[in-house]
Amino acid sequence: VLLYISRSNGGAVNKSALSAIPEQCQNYKVLDDSRRSVEKGGGNFECDNTWLTAPDWQGEGWYRMLAPAGVKLPESSPGTWHCGTAASGWLAGEHPTEAYSTADNMKVCFDDI
């Protein structure tokens, strides 16, 4: 899964600047199911690569996380049985801080059950 992680800037994007914005920052799918939140533990669990998928999963591609799911991947393990799944995912390292930057060597990890 490829994820586009947004930053909140409280402002509108200038349409003339859209050509400078990477394609994946303009065309993406949304993960916004509340069960994806790091605050969610217990309950129904799903997996995005089997028959039991979350309602916001639309197949492989660029994704942006939005509330109530959260606004970015956690940067450390939330623990197993969180985020609506047994094998919770997190970003190993810090999120990029520059707007529209790419991080080609980021690693996403998953808890092993």
Short mmCIF file of N, CA and C in Angstrom, two decimals:
data_model
loop_
_atom_site.label_atom_id
_atom_site.label_comp_id
_atom_site.label_asym_id
_atom_site.label_seq_id
_atom_site.Cartn_x
_atom_site.Cartn_y
_atom_site.Cartn_z
N VAL A 1 0.84 -1.17 0.00
CA VAL A 1 0.00 0.00 0.00
C VAL A 1 0.88 1.23 0.00
N LEU A 2 0.59 2.15 -0.88
CA LEU A 2 1.29 3.42 -0.94
C LEU A 2 0.43 4.46 -0.28
N LEU A 3 0.97 5.26 0.60
CA LEU A 3 0.19 6.26 1.31
C LEU A 3 0.71 7.65 1.06
N TYR A 4 -0.18 8.56 0.78
CA TYR A 4 0.16 9.98 0.75
C TYR A 4 -0.25 10.52 2.10
N ILE A 5 0.67 11.09 2.83
CA ILE A 5 0.39 11.63 4.15
C ILE A 5 0.29 13.14 4.02
N SER A 6 -0.84 13.69 4.41
CA SER A 6 -1.06 15.12 4.23
C SER A 6 -0.53 15.92 5.40
N ARG A 7 -0.40 17.20 5.17
CA ARG A 7 -0.10 18.12 6.26
C ARG A 7 -1.22 19.13 6.29
N SER A 8 -1.59 19.59 7.46
CA SER A 8 -2.65 20.59 7.59
C SER A 8 -2.01 21.96 7.57
N ASN A 9 -2.44 22.78 6.63
CA ASN A 9 -1.89 24.13 6.58
C ASN A 9 -2.96 25.18 6.73
N GLY A 10 -4.23 24.76 6.77
CA GLY A 10 -5.31 25.69 6.99
C GLY A 10 -5.56 26.64 5.84
N GLY A 11 -4.86 26.48 4.72
CA GLY A 11 -5.03 27.39 3.59
C GLY A 11 -5.42 26.66 2.33
N ALA A 12 -5.83 27.41 1.36
CA ALA A 12 -6.21 26.84 0.07
C ALA A 12 -4.98 26.75 -0.83
N VAL A 13 -5.01 25.80 -1.76
CA VAL A 13 -3.93 25.65 -2.72
C VAL A 13 -4.20 26.55 -3.91
N ASN A 14 -3.23 27.33 -4.29
CA ASN A 14 -3.33 28.19 -5.47
C ASN A 14 -3.38 27.32 -6.72
N LYS A 15 -4.42 27.48 -7.54
CA LYS A 15 -4.58 26.63 -8.72
C LYS A 15 -3.42 26.77 -9.68
N SER A 16 -2.78 27.91 -9.74
CA SER A 16 -1.64 28.07 -10.64
C SER A 16 -0.44 27.27 -10.17
N ALA A 17 -0.43 26.89 -8.90
CA ALA A 17 0.68 26.12 -8.34
C ALA A 17 0.46 24.61 -8.48
N LEU A 18 -0.70 24.20 -8.98
CA LEU A 18 -1.00 22.76 -9.05
C LEU A 18 -0.02 22.00 -9.93
N SER A 19 0.55 22.64 -10.93
CA SER A 19 1.48 21.93 -11.79
C SER A 19 2.74 21.51 -11.03
N ALA A 20 3.06 22.20 -9.93
CA ALA A 20 4.23 21.87 -9.13
C ALA A 20 3.93 20.78 -8.11
N ILE A 21 2.67 20.46 -7.92
CA ILE A 21 2.28 19.45 -6.95
C ILE A 21 2.35 18.08 -7.61
N PRO A 22 3.04 17.13 -7.00
CA PRO A 22 3.15 15.79 -7.58
C PRO A 22 1.77 15.17 -7.86
N GLU A 23 1.70 14.37 -8.88
CA GLU A 23 0.44 13.73 -9.29
C GLU A 23 -0.22 12.98 -8.14
N GLN A 24 0.56 12.25 -7.34
CA GLN A 24 -0.01 11.47 -6.25
C GLN A 24 -0.60 12.34 -5.15
N CYS A 25 -0.26 13.61 -5.12
CA CYS A 25 -0.82 14.53 -4.13
C CYS A 25 -2.14 15.13 -4.62
N GLN A 26 -2.46 14.92 -5.88
CA GLN A 26 -3.70 15.44 -6.45
C GLN A 26 -4.72 14.34 -6.70
N ASN A 27 -4.26 13.15 -7.01
CA ASN A 27 -5.14 12.02 -7.33
C ASN A 27 -4.83 10.87 -6.39
N TYR A 28 -5.70 10.66 -5.43
CA TYR A 28 -5.49 9.63 -4.41
C TYR A 28 -6.82 9.11 -3.92
N LYS A 29 -6.76 8.00 -3.23
CA LYS A 29 -7.91 7.41 -2.56
C LYS A 29 -7.85 7.82 -1.09
N VAL A 30 -8.95 7.66 -0.39
CA VAL A 30 -9.03 8.12 1.00
C VAL A 30 -9.25 6.96 1.96
N LEU A 31 -8.48 6.96 3.05
CA LEU A 31 -8.70 6.05 4.18
C LEU A 31 -9.28 6.89 5.31
N ASP A 32 -10.55 6.69 5.63
CA ASP A 32 -11.19 7.52 6.65
C ASP A 32 -12.10 6.74 7.59
N ASP A 33 -12.01 5.43 7.58
CA ASP A 33 -12.82 4.63 8.47
C ASP A 33 -12.30 4.77 9.90
N SER A 34 -13.17 5.07 10.84
CA SER A 34 -12.76 5.32 12.23
C SER A 34 -12.07 4.12 12.87
N ARG A 35 -12.31 2.91 12.35
CA ARG A 35 -11.66 1.73 12.93
C ARG A 35 -10.16 1.71 12.66
N ARG A 36 -9.67 2.55 11.74
CA ARG A 36 -8.23 2.62 11.45
C ARG A 36 -7.46 3.45 12.47
N SER A 37 -8.15 4.17 13.32
CA SER A 37 -7.52 5.03 14.31
C SER A 37 -6.66 4.23 15.29
N VAL A 38 -5.53 4.80 15.70
CA VAL A 38 -4.68 4.14 16.70
C VAL A 38 -5.40 4.01 18.03
N GLU A 39 -6.46 4.77 18.22
CA GLU A 39 -7.24 4.70 19.46
C GLU A 39 -8.15 3.48 19.50
N LYS A 40 -8.33 2.82 18.36
CA LYS A 40 -9.26 1.69 18.28
C LYS A 40 -8.54 0.38 18.57
N GLY A 41 -8.99 -0.29 19.57
CA GLY A 41 -8.50 -1.62 19.90
C GLY A 41 -9.70 -2.50 20.19
N GLY A 42 -9.60 -3.78 19.95
CA GLY A 42 -10.74 -4.67 20.15
C GLY A 42 -11.78 -4.49 19.07
N GLY A 43 -12.80 -5.28 19.08
CA GLY A 43 -13.89 -5.14 18.12
C GLY A 43 -13.66 -5.89 16.84
N ASN A 44 -14.24 -5.40 15.76
CA ASN A 44 -14.13 -6.04 14.45
C ASN A 44 -12.77 -5.78 13.82
N PHE A 45 -12.21 -6.81 13.22
CA PHE A 45 -10.90 -6.67 12.59
C PHE A 45 -10.99 -7.04 11.13
N GLU A 46 -10.24 -6.33 10.33
CA GLU A 46 -10.24 -6.54 8.89
C GLU A 46 -8.82 -6.56 8.38
N CYS A 47 -8.66 -6.96 7.14
CA CYS A 47 -7.37 -7.02 6.48
C CYS A 47 -7.57 -6.53 5.06
N ASP A 48 -6.73 -5.66 4.57
CA ASP A 48 -6.94 -5.06 3.26
C ASP A 48 -6.44 -5.91 2.10
N ASN A 49 -6.09 -7.16 2.35
CA ASN A 49 -5.67 -8.00 1.22
C ASN A 49 -6.39 -9.34 1.19
N THR A 50 -7.52 -9.43 1.87
CA THR A 50 -8.30 -10.67 1.88
C THR A 50 -9.76 -10.35 1.61
N TRP A 51 -10.61 -11.32 1.78
CA TRP A 51 -12.05 -11.14 1.59
C TRP A 51 -12.68 -10.25 2.64
N LEU A 52 -12.02 -10.04 3.76
CA LEU A 52 -12.57 -9.26 4.87
C LEU A 52 -11.91 -7.87 4.87
N THR A 53 -12.26 -7.04 3.90
CA THR A 53 -11.61 -5.73 3.76
C THR A 53 -12.44 -4.63 4.40
N ALA A 54 -11.76 -3.57 4.79
CA ALA A 54 -12.41 -2.40 5.36
C ALA A 54 -13.21 -1.67 4.27
N PRO A 55 -14.29 -0.99 4.64
CA PRO A 55 -15.13 -0.34 3.65
C PRO A 55 -14.44 0.78 2.86
N ASP A 56 -13.38 1.35 3.40
CA ASP A 56 -12.70 2.44 2.68
C ASP A 56 -11.55 1.96 1.79
N TRP A 57 -11.27 0.65 1.79
CA TRP A 57 -10.19 0.09 0.97
C TRP A 57 -10.65 0.00 -0.48
N GLN A 58 -9.84 0.55 -1.40
CA GLN A 58 -10.18 0.57 -2.82
C GLN A 58 -9.08 -0.06 -3.67
N GLY A 59 -8.30 -0.93 -3.10
CA GLY A 59 -7.22 -1.58 -3.83
C GLY A 59 -5.93 -0.79 -3.78
N GLU A 60 -4.90 -1.33 -4.39
CA GLU A 60 -3.58 -0.72 -4.36
C GLU A 60 -3.60 0.68 -4.98
N GLY A 61 -2.81 1.57 -4.43
CA GLY A 61 -2.70 2.92 -4.96
C GLY A 61 -2.24 3.91 -3.91
N TRP A 62 -2.26 5.17 -4.25
CA TRP A 62 -1.91 6.24 -3.33
C TRP A 62 -3.11 6.54 -2.45
N TYR A 63 -2.86 6.65 -1.14
CA TYR A 63 -3.93 6.93 -0.18
C TYR A 63 -3.59 8.12 0.68
N ARG A 64 -4.64 8.85 1.05
CA ARG A 64 -4.52 9.94 2.02
C ARG A 64 -5.37 9.55 3.22
N MET A 65 -4.82 9.67 4.40
CA MET A 65 -5.58 9.37 5.62
C MET A 65 -6.29 10.65 6.07
N LEU A 66 -7.56 10.50 6.40
CA LEU A 66 -8.37 11.61 6.89
C LEU A 66 -9.12 11.18 8.14
N ALA A 67 -9.49 12.15 8.96
CA ALA A 67 -10.30 11.88 10.14
C ALA A 67 -11.62 11.26 9.71
N PRO A 68 -12.16 10.36 10.50
CA PRO A 68 -11.77 9.98 11.85
C PRO A 68 -10.73 8.86 11.92
N ALA A 69 -10.18 8.43 10.78
CA ALA A 69 -9.14 7.38 10.81
C ALA A 69 -7.85 7.91 11.42
N GLY A 70 -7.60 9.18 11.28
CA GLY A 70 -6.35 9.82 11.68
C GLY A 70 -5.87 10.64 10.50
N VAL A 71 -4.73 11.28 10.63
CA VAL A 71 -4.22 12.09 9.53
C VAL A 71 -2.86 11.62 9.04
N LYS A 72 -2.27 10.65 9.74
CA LYS A 72 -1.01 10.07 9.30
C LYS A 72 -0.78 8.75 10.00
N LEU A 73 0.12 7.95 9.44
CA LEU A 73 0.49 6.69 10.09
C LEU A 73 1.22 6.98 11.39
N PRO A 74 1.05 6.15 12.40
CA PRO A 74 1.85 6.33 13.61
C PRO A 74 3.33 6.08 13.28
N GLU A 75 4.22 6.66 14.06
CA GLU A 75 5.66 6.51 13.84
C GLU A 75 6.27 5.46 14.75
N SER A 76 5.44 4.75 15.47
CA SER A 76 5.86 3.60 16.26
C SER A 76 4.67 2.65 16.34
N SER A 77 4.94 1.44 16.72
CA SER A 77 3.89 0.42 16.75
C SER A 77 2.79 0.79 17.73
N PRO A 78 1.54 0.78 17.28
CA PRO A 78 0.43 0.98 18.22
C PRO A 78 0.11 -0.30 18.98
N GLY A 79 0.77 -1.41 18.60
CA GLY A 79 0.53 -2.71 19.22
C GLY A 79 -0.41 -3.55 18.36
N THR A 80 -0.36 -4.84 18.60
CA THR A 80 -1.26 -5.71 17.85
C THR A 80 -2.70 -5.44 18.27
N TRP A 81 -3.62 -5.81 17.39
CA TRP A 81 -5.04 -5.66 17.63
C TRP A 81 -5.46 -4.21 17.82
N HIS A 82 -4.87 -3.32 17.05
CA HIS A 82 -5.27 -1.91 17.02
C HIS A 82 -5.52 -1.52 15.57
N CYS A 83 -6.10 -0.37 15.37
CA CYS A 83 -6.32 0.20 14.04
C CYS A 83 -7.24 -0.68 13.19
N GLY A 84 -8.10 -1.46 13.82
CA GLY A 84 -9.04 -2.28 13.10
C GLY A 84 -8.45 -3.55 12.52
N THR A 85 -7.26 -3.94 12.97
CA THR A 85 -6.61 -5.13 12.43
C THR A 85 -5.74 -5.79 13.50
N ALA A 86 -5.36 -7.03 13.26
CA ALA A 86 -4.46 -7.72 14.17
C ALA A 86 -3.03 -7.27 13.95
N ALA A 87 -2.66 -7.01 12.71
CA ALA A 87 -1.29 -6.65 12.35
C ALA A 87 -1.23 -5.16 12.02
N SER A 88 -1.22 -4.33 13.04
CA SER A 88 -1.21 -2.87 12.86
C SER A 88 0.04 -2.41 12.13
N GLY A 89 -0.10 -1.37 11.31
CA GLY A 89 1.03 -0.83 10.56
C GLY A 89 1.48 0.51 11.11
N TRP A 90 2.77 0.82 10.91
CA TRP A 90 3.33 2.10 11.32
C TRP A 90 4.51 2.44 10.44
N LEU A 91 4.85 3.72 10.43
CA LEU A 91 5.99 4.21 9.67
C LEU A 91 7.24 4.11 10.53
N ALA A 92 8.26 3.44 10.03
CA ALA A 92 9.52 3.32 10.77
C ALA A 92 10.35 4.56 10.47
N GLY A 93 10.21 5.55 11.30
CA GLY A 93 10.91 6.82 11.10
C GLY A 93 9.91 7.96 11.15
N GLU A 94 10.41 9.14 10.84
CA GLU A 94 9.56 10.33 10.91
C GLU A 94 8.99 10.67 9.54
N HIS A 95 7.83 11.30 9.54
CA HIS A 95 7.21 11.75 8.31
C HIS A 95 8.01 12.92 7.73
N PRO A 96 8.02 13.05 6.41
CA PRO A 96 8.67 14.22 5.80
C PRO A 96 8.00 15.50 6.31
N THR A 97 8.76 16.55 6.46
CA THR A 97 8.22 17.80 6.97
C THR A 97 8.02 18.85 5.88
N GLU A 98 8.64 18.67 4.74
CA GLU A 98 8.50 19.63 3.65
C GLU A 98 7.26 19.29 2.82
N ALA A 99 6.46 20.31 2.52
CA ALA A 99 5.24 20.10 1.72
C ALA A 99 5.59 19.50 0.36
N TYR A 100 4.81 18.51 -0.05
CA TYR A 100 4.91 17.86 -1.35
C TYR A 100 6.25 17.17 -1.58
N SER A 101 6.97 16.89 -0.51
CA SER A 101 8.23 16.17 -0.67
C SER A 101 7.95 14.69 -0.80
N THR A 102 8.89 13.97 -1.36
CA THR A 102 8.77 12.52 -1.46
C THR A 102 9.85 11.90 -0.59
N ALA A 103 9.54 10.76 -0.08
CA ALA A 103 10.48 10.03 0.76
C ALA A 103 10.57 8.62 0.18
N ASP A 104 11.51 8.42 -0.71
CA ASP A 104 11.62 7.16 -1.44
C ASP A 104 12.06 5.98 -0.59
N ASN A 105 12.70 6.23 0.53
CA ASN A 105 13.24 5.13 1.32
C ASN A 105 12.52 4.93 2.64
N MET A 106 11.26 5.33 2.73
CA MET A 106 10.51 5.13 3.97
C MET A 106 10.10 3.66 4.07
N LYS A 107 10.03 3.18 5.28
CA LYS A 107 9.68 1.79 5.53
C LYS A 107 8.42 1.72 6.38
N VAL A 108 7.45 0.94 5.94
CA VAL A 108 6.23 0.70 6.71
C VAL A 108 6.35 -0.70 7.30
N CYS A 109 6.13 -0.81 8.61
CA CYS A 109 6.22 -2.08 9.32
C CYS A 109 4.83 -2.51 9.78
N PHE A 110 4.68 -3.79 10.05
CA PHE A 110 3.43 -4.33 10.54
C PHE A 110 3.71 -5.23 11.72
N ASP A 111 2.85 -5.15 12.75
CA ASP A 111 2.99 -6.06 13.88
C ASP A 111 2.71 -7.48 13.43
N ASP A 112 3.47 -8.40 13.95
CA ASP A 112 3.31 -9.82 13.63
C ASP A 112 2.44 -10.45 14.69
N ILE A 113 1.45 -11.20 14.24
CA ILE A 113 0.55 -11.83 15.22
C ILE A 113 0.90 -13.28 15.41
#
